[in-house]
Short mmCIF file of C-alpha atoms and ligand atoms in Angstrom, two decimals:
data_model
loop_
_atom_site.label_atom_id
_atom_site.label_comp_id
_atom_site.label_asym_id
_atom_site.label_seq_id
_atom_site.Cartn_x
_atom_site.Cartn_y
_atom_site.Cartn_z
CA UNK A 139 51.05 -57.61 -39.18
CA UNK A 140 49.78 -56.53 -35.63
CA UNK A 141 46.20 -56.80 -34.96
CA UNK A 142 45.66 -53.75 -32.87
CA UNK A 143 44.08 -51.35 -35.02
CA UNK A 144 43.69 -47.79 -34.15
CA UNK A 145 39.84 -46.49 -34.55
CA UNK A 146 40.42 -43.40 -36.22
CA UNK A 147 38.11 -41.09 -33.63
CA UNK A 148 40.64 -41.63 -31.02
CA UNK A 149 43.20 -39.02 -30.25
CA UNK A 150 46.86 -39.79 -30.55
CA UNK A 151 48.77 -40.88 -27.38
CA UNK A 152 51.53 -38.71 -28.82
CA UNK A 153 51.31 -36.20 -31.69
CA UNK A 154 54.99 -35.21 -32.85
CA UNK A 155 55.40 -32.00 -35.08
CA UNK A 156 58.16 -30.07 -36.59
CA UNK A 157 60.97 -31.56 -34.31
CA UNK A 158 64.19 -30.28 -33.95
CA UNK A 159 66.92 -32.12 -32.28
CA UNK A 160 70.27 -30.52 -32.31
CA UNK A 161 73.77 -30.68 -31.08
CA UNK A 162 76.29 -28.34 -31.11
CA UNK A 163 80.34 -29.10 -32.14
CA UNK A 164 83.24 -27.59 -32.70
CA UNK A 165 82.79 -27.93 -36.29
CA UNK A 166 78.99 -26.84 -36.37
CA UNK A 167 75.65 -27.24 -35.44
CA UNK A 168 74.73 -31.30 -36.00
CA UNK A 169 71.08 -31.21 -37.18
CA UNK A 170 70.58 -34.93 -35.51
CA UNK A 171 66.20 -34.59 -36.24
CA UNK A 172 64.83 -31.73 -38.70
CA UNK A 173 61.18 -31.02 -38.70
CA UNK A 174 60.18 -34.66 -37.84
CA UNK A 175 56.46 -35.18 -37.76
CA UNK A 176 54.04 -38.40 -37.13
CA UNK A 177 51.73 -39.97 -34.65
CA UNK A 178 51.12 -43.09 -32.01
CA UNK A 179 47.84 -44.06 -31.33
CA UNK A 180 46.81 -45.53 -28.18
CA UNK A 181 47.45 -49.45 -28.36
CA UNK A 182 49.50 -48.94 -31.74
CA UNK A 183 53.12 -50.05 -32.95
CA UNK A 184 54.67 -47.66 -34.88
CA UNK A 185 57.97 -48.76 -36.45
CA UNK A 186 60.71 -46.41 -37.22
CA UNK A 187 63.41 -47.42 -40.10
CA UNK A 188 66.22 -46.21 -42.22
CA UNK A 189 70.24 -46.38 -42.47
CA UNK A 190 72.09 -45.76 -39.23
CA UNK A 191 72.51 -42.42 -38.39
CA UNK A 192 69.17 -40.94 -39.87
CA UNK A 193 67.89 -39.54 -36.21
CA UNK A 194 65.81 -43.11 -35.10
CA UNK A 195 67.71 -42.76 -31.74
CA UNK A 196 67.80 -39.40 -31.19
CA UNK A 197 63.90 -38.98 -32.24
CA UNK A 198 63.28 -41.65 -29.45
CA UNK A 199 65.29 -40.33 -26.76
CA UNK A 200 63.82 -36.56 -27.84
CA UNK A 201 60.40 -38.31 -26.65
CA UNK A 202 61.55 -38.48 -23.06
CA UNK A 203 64.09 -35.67 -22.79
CA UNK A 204 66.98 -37.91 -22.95
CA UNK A 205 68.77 -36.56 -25.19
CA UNK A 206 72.66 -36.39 -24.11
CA UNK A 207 74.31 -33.52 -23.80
CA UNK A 208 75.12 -31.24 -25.60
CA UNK A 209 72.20 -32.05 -27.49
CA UNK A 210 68.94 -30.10 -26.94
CA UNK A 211 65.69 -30.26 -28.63
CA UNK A 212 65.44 -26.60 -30.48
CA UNK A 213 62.16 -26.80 -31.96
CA UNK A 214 58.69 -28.50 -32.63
CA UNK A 215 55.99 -30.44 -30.61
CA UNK A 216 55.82 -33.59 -28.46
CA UNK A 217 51.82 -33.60 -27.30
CA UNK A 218 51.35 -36.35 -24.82
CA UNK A 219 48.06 -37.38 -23.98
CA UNK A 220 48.50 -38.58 -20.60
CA UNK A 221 44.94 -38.74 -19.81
CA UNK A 222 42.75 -39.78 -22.95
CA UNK A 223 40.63 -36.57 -23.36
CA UNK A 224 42.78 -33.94 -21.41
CA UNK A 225 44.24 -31.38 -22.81
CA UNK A 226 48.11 -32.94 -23.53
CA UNK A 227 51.07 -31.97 -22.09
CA UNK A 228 54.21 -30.41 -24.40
CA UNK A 229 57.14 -32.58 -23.50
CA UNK A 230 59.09 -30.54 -25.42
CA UNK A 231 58.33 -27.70 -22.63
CA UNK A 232 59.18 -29.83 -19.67
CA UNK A 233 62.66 -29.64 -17.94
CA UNK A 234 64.77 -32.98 -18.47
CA UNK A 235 65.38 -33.14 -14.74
CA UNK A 236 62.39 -32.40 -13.44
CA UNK A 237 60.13 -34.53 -11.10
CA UNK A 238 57.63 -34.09 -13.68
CA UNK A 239 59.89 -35.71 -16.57
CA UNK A 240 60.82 -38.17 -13.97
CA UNK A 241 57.70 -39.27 -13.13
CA UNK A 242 56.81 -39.75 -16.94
CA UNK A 243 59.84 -41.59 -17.63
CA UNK A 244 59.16 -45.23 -16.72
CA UNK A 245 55.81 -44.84 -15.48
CA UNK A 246 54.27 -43.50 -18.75
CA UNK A 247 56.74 -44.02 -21.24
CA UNK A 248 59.58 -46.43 -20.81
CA UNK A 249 62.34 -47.20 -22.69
CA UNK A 250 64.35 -50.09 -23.73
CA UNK A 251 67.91 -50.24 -25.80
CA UNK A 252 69.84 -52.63 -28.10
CA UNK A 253 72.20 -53.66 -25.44
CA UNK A 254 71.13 -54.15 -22.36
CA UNK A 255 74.75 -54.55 -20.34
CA UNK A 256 74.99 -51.00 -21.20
CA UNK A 257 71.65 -50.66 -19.31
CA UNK A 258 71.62 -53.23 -16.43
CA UNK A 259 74.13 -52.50 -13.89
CA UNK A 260 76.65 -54.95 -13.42
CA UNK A 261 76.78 -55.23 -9.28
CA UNK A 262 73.23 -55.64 -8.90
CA UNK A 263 71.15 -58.66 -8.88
CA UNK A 264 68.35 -58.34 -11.54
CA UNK A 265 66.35 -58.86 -8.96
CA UNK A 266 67.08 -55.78 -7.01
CA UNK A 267 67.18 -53.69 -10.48
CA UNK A 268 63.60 -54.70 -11.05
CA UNK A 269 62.90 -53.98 -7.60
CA UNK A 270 64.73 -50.30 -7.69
CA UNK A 271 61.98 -49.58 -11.06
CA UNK A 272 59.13 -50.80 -8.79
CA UNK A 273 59.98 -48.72 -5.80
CA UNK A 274 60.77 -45.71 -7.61
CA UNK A 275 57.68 -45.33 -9.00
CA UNK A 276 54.99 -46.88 -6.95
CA UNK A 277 54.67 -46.57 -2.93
CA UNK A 278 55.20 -50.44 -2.29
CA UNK A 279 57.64 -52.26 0.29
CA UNK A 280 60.82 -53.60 -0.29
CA UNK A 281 59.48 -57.13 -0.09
CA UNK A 282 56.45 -56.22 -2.16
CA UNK A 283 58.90 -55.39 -4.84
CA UNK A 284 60.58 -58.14 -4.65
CA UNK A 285 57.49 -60.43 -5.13
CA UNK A 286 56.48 -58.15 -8.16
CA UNK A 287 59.92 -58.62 -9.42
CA UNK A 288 59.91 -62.37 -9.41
CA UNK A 289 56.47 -62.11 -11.08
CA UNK A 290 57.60 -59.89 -14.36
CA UNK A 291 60.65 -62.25 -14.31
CA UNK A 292 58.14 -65.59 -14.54
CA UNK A 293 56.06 -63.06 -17.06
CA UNK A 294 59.02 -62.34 -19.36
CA UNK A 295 59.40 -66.16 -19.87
CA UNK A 296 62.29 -66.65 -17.45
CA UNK A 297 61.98 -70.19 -16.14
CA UNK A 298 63.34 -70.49 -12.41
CA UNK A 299 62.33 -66.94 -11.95
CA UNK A 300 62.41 -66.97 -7.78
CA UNK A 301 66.20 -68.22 -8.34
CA UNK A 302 67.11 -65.98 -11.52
CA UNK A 303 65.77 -62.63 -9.29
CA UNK A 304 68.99 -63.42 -7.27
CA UNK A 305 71.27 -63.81 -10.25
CA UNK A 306 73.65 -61.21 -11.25
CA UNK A 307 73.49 -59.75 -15.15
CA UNK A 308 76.52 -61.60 -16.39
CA UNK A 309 74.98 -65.15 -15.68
CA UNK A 310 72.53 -64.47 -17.88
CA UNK A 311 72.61 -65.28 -21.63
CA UNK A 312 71.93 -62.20 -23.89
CA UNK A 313 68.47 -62.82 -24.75
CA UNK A 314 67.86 -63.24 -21.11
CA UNK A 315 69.29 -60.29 -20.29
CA UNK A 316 66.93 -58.24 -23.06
CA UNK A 317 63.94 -60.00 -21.54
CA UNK A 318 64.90 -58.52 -18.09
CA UNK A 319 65.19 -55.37 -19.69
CA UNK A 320 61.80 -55.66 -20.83
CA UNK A 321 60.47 -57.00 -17.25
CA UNK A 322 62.31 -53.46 -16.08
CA UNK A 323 60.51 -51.45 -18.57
CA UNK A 324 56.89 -52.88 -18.25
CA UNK A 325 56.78 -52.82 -14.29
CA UNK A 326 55.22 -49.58 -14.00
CA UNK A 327 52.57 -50.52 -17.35
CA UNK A 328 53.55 -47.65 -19.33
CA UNK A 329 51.68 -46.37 -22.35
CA UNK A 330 54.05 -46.31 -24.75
CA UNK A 331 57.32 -48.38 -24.78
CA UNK A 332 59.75 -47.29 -27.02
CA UNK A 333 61.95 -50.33 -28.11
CA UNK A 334 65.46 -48.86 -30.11
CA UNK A 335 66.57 -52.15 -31.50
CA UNK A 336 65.77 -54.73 -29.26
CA UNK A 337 66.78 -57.38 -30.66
CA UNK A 338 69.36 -56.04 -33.36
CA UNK A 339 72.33 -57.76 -30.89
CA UNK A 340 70.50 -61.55 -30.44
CA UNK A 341 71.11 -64.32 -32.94
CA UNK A 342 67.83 -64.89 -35.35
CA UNK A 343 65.68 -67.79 -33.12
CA UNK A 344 66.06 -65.28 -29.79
CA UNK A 345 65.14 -62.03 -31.88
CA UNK A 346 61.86 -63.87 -32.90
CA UNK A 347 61.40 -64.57 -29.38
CA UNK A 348 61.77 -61.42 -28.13
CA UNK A 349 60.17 -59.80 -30.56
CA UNK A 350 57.00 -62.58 -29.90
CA UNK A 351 57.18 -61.48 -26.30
CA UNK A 352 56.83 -57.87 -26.83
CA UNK A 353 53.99 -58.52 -28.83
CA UNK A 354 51.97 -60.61 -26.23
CA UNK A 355 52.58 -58.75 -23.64
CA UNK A 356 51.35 -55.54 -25.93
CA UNK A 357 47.91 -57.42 -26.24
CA UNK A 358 48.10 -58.20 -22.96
CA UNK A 359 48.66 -54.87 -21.14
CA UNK A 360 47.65 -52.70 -24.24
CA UNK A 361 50.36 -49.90 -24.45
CA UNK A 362 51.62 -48.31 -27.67
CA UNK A 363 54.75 -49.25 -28.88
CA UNK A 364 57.69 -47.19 -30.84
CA UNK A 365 59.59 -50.18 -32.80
CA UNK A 366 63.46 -48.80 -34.01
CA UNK A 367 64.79 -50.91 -35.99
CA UNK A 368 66.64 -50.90 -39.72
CA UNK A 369 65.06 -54.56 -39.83
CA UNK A 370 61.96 -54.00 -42.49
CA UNK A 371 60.88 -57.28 -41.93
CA UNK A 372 60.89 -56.37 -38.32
CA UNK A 373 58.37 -53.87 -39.14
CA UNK A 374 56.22 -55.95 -41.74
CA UNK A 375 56.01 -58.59 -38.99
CA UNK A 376 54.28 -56.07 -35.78
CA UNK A 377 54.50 -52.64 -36.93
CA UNK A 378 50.74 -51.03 -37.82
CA UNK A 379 52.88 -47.60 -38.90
CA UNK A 380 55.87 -47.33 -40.48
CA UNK A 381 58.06 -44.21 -40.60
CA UNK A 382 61.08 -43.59 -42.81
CA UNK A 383 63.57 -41.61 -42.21
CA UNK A 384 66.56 -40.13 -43.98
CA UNK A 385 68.93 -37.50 -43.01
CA UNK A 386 67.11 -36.44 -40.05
CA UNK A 387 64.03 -36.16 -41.88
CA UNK A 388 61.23 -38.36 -42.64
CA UNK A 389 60.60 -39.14 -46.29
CA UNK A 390 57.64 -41.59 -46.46
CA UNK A 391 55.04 -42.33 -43.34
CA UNK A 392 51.82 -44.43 -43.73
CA UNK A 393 50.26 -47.93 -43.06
CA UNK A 394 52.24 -50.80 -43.42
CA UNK A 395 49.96 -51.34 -46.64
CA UNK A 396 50.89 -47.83 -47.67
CA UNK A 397 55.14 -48.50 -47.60
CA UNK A 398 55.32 -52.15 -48.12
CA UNK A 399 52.60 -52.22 -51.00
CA UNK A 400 52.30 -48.61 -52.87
CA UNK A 401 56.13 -47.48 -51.75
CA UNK A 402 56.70 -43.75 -52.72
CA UNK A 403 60.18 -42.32 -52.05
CA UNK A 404 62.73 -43.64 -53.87
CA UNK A 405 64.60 -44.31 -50.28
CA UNK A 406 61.78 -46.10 -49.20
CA UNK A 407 62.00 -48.23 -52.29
CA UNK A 408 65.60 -49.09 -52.04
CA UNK A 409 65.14 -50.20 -48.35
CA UNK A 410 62.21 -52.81 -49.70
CA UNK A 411 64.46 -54.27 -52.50
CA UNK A 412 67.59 -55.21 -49.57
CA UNK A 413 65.15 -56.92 -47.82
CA UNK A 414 66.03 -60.90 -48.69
CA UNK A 415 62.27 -63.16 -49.19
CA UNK A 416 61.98 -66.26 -47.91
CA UNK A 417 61.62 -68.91 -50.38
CA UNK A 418 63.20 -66.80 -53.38
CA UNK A 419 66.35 -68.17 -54.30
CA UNK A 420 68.63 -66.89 -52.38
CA UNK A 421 71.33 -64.20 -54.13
CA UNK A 422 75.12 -63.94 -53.32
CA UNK A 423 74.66 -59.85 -53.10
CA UNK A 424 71.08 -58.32 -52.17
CA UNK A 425 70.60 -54.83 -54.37
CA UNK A 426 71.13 -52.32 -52.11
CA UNK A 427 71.02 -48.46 -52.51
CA UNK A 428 74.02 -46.86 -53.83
CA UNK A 429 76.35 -44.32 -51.85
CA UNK A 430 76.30 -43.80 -48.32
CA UNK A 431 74.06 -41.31 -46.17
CA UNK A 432 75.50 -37.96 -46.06
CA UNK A 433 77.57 -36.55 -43.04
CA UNK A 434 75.26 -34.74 -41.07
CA UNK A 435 77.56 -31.83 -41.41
CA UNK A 436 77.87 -31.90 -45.27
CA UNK A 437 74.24 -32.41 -46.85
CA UNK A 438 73.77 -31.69 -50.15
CA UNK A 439 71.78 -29.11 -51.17
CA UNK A 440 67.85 -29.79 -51.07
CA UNK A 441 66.19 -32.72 -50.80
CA UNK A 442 68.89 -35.00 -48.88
CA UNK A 443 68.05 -38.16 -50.63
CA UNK A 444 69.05 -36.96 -54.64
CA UNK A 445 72.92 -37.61 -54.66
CA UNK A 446 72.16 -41.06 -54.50
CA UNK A 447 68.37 -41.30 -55.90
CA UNK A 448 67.94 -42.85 -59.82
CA UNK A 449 65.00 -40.20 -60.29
CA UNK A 450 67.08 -36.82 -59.60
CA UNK A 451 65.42 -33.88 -61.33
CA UNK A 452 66.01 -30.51 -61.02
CA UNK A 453 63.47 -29.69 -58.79
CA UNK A 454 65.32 -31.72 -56.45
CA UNK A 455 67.84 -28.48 -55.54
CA UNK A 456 64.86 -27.36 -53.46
CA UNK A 457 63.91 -29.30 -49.88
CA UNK A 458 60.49 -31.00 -50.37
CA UNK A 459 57.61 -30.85 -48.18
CA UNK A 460 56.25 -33.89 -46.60
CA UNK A 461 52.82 -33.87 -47.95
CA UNK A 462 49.66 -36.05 -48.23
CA UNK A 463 49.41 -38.40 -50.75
CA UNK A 464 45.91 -38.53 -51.17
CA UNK A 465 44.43 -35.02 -49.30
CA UNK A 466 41.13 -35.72 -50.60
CA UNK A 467 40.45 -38.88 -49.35
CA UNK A 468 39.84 -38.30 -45.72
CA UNK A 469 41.41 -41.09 -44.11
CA UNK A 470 44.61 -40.83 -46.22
CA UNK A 471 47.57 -40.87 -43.98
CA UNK A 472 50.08 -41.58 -46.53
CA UNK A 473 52.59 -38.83 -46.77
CA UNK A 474 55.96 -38.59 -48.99
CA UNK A 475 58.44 -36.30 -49.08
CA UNK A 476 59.64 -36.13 -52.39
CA UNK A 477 59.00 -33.79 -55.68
CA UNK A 478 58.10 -36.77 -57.98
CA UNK A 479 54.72 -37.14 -55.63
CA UNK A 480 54.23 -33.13 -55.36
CA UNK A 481 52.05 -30.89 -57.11
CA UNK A 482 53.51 -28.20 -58.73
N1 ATP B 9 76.49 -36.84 -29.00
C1 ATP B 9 76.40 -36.49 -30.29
N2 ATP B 9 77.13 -35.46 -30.79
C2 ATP B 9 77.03 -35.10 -32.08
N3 ATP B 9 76.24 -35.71 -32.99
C3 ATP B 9 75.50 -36.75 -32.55
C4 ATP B 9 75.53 -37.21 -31.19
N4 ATP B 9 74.68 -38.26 -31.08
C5 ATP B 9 74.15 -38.45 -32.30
N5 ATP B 9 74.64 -37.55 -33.19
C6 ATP B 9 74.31 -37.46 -34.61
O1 ATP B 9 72.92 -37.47 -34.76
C7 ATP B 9 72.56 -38.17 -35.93
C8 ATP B 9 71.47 -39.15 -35.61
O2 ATP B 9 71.97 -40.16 -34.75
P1 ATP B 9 71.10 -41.38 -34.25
O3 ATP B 9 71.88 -42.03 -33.17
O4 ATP B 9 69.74 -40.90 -33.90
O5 ATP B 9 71.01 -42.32 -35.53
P2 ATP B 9 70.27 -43.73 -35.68
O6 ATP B 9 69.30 -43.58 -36.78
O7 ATP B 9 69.75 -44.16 -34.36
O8 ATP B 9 71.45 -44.67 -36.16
P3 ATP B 9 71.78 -46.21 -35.80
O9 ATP B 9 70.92 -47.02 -36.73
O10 ATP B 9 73.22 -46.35 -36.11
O11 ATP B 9 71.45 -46.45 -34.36
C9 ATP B 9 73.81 -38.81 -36.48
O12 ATP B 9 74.24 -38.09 -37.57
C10 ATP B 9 74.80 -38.69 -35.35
O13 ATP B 9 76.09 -38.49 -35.85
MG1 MG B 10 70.20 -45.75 -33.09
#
């Protein structure tokens, strides 16, 4: 598990509440995030899971006004402290194209996606696309760049870096290419790095190494980090937070001690049992949760989760609130959403 723990009298970098993502189709509105709510500390990993299509993507690219259109954000909070102390800024309230947004993109929060030939640009050495990230944000010189560029490429673990700066995408292998994408997105030292499946398209030995890289250089240059991924081990491995989400929603939030050790929603559960453990015998089938996750445009009726959840009551007709497990104890962070841990 990572080592950076959060001291709990220091602010959030970003505190999300009640988020609304939607987008608009011919055949309704798409409610891609509903009322989504949790926190990144300074220095902290906070890993996102669940089944695809639960709103991991859309959350993240909410975060920087990226959403494509026709989506738009219609409700709820993004409070980024930019500045420790200061008084945050609402990116929620700030126009995707403007210089503003721009200059936060990259500089303070970067982003990096599963597939980075969907990302790099094709005609362009890496070299120059790490150079373009450099320049755009910082007043340096073309051959300044270019020095800075062959450094992140030595500091992603490229060997040959002052030859691979001149190399073009496609002679890279694919976990090459994700490191570059990583050089691209730490240039600027951003606070937060939001990482949707980074390593969900390498074969196992590269993920690890990816995933080891992220992590060093997270020590090393000490920004927060938003890990999307329906990998749980993923999670158990660097996240310090985990969030579940379902539907849009999230159902469960809390340590990694909290979901991996005292799991609450029955979702949440589910996820843990597909997860295969080294060393155990290995099965021909892993359990997995039953049914598939609802068409955005056909949920059931209250809490999202109870077609396919063992513990259905009827309670369970009504949408639960995501609440505190523990209010009392101060500290408590662990919050379900889910009527078999609510108070009546
Ligand atoms: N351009 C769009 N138009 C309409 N609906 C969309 C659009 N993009 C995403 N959605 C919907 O928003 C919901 C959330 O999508 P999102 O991409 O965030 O899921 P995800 O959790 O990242 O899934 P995956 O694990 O497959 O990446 C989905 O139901 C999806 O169908
Ligand atoms: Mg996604």
């Amino acid at each position: 598990m990572a080592s950076v723990e959060k001291t709990s009298h220091e602010k959030p970098l970003l505190e999300i509440s009640g988020l609304k993502t939607v987008f608009p189709t011919d055949d309704g509105i798409v409610n891609a995030v509903s009322d989504v709510s949790f926190e990144i500390g300074p220095g902290q990993t906070v890993g996102v899971v669940g089944e695809s299509g639960c709103g991991k993507s859309i959350t993240g690219l909410s975060l920087l006004q990226l959403v494509p259109s026709p989506g738009r954000i219609e409700a709820g909070e993004i409070l980024f402290r930019r500045n420790g102390d200061d008084e945050p800024l609402d990116i929620a309230q700030v126009s995707p194209k403007s210089e503003l947004m721009r200059q936060i993109r990259g500089n303070e929060i970067a982003i990096i996606f599963q597939e980075p030939m969907t990302s790099l640009n094709p005609v362009y050495t890496v070299g120059n696309q790490i150079a373009e990230a450099i320049v755009l944000h910082e007043q340096v010189d073309k051959k300044t760049a270019r020095e800075r560029a062959i450094e992140m490429i030595a500091r992603v673990g490229i060997p040959a870096p002052a030859q691979r700066v001149d190399e073009y995408p496609h002679q890279l292998s694919g976990g090459m290419r994700q490191r570059i994408m990583i050089a691209m997105a730490l240039c600027c030292s951003p606070m937060l790095l939001i990482a949707d499946e980074p390593t969900t398209a390498l074969d196992v030995t590269i993920q690890a190494q990816v995933l080891g890289l992220m992590q060093e250089l997270q020590a090393e240059m000490g920004m927060a980090i938003m890990l999307i991924t329906h990998d749980l081990g993923v999670i158990a491995d660097l996240a310090d937070e985990v969030v579940v989400m379902y539907a849009g929603r999230v159902v469960e939030r809390g340590t990694v001690d909290d979901i991996f050790y005292n799991p609450l929603h029955p979702y949440t559960q589910g996820l843990l049992k597909s997860i295969p453990v080294l060393g155990k015998t290995p099965q021909k089938t892993l359990p997995s949760i039953p049914g598939t996750v609802p068409h955005p445009l056909g949920l059931p009726v209250g809490c999202s989760f109870q077609p396919r959840c063992s513990e259905r009551m009827s309670e369970c007709e009504q949408m639960p609130e995501l609440a505190i497990v523990n209010a009392e104890a101060e500290s408590c962070r662990h919050a379900v959403r889910c009527w078999l841990h609510t108070d009546f």
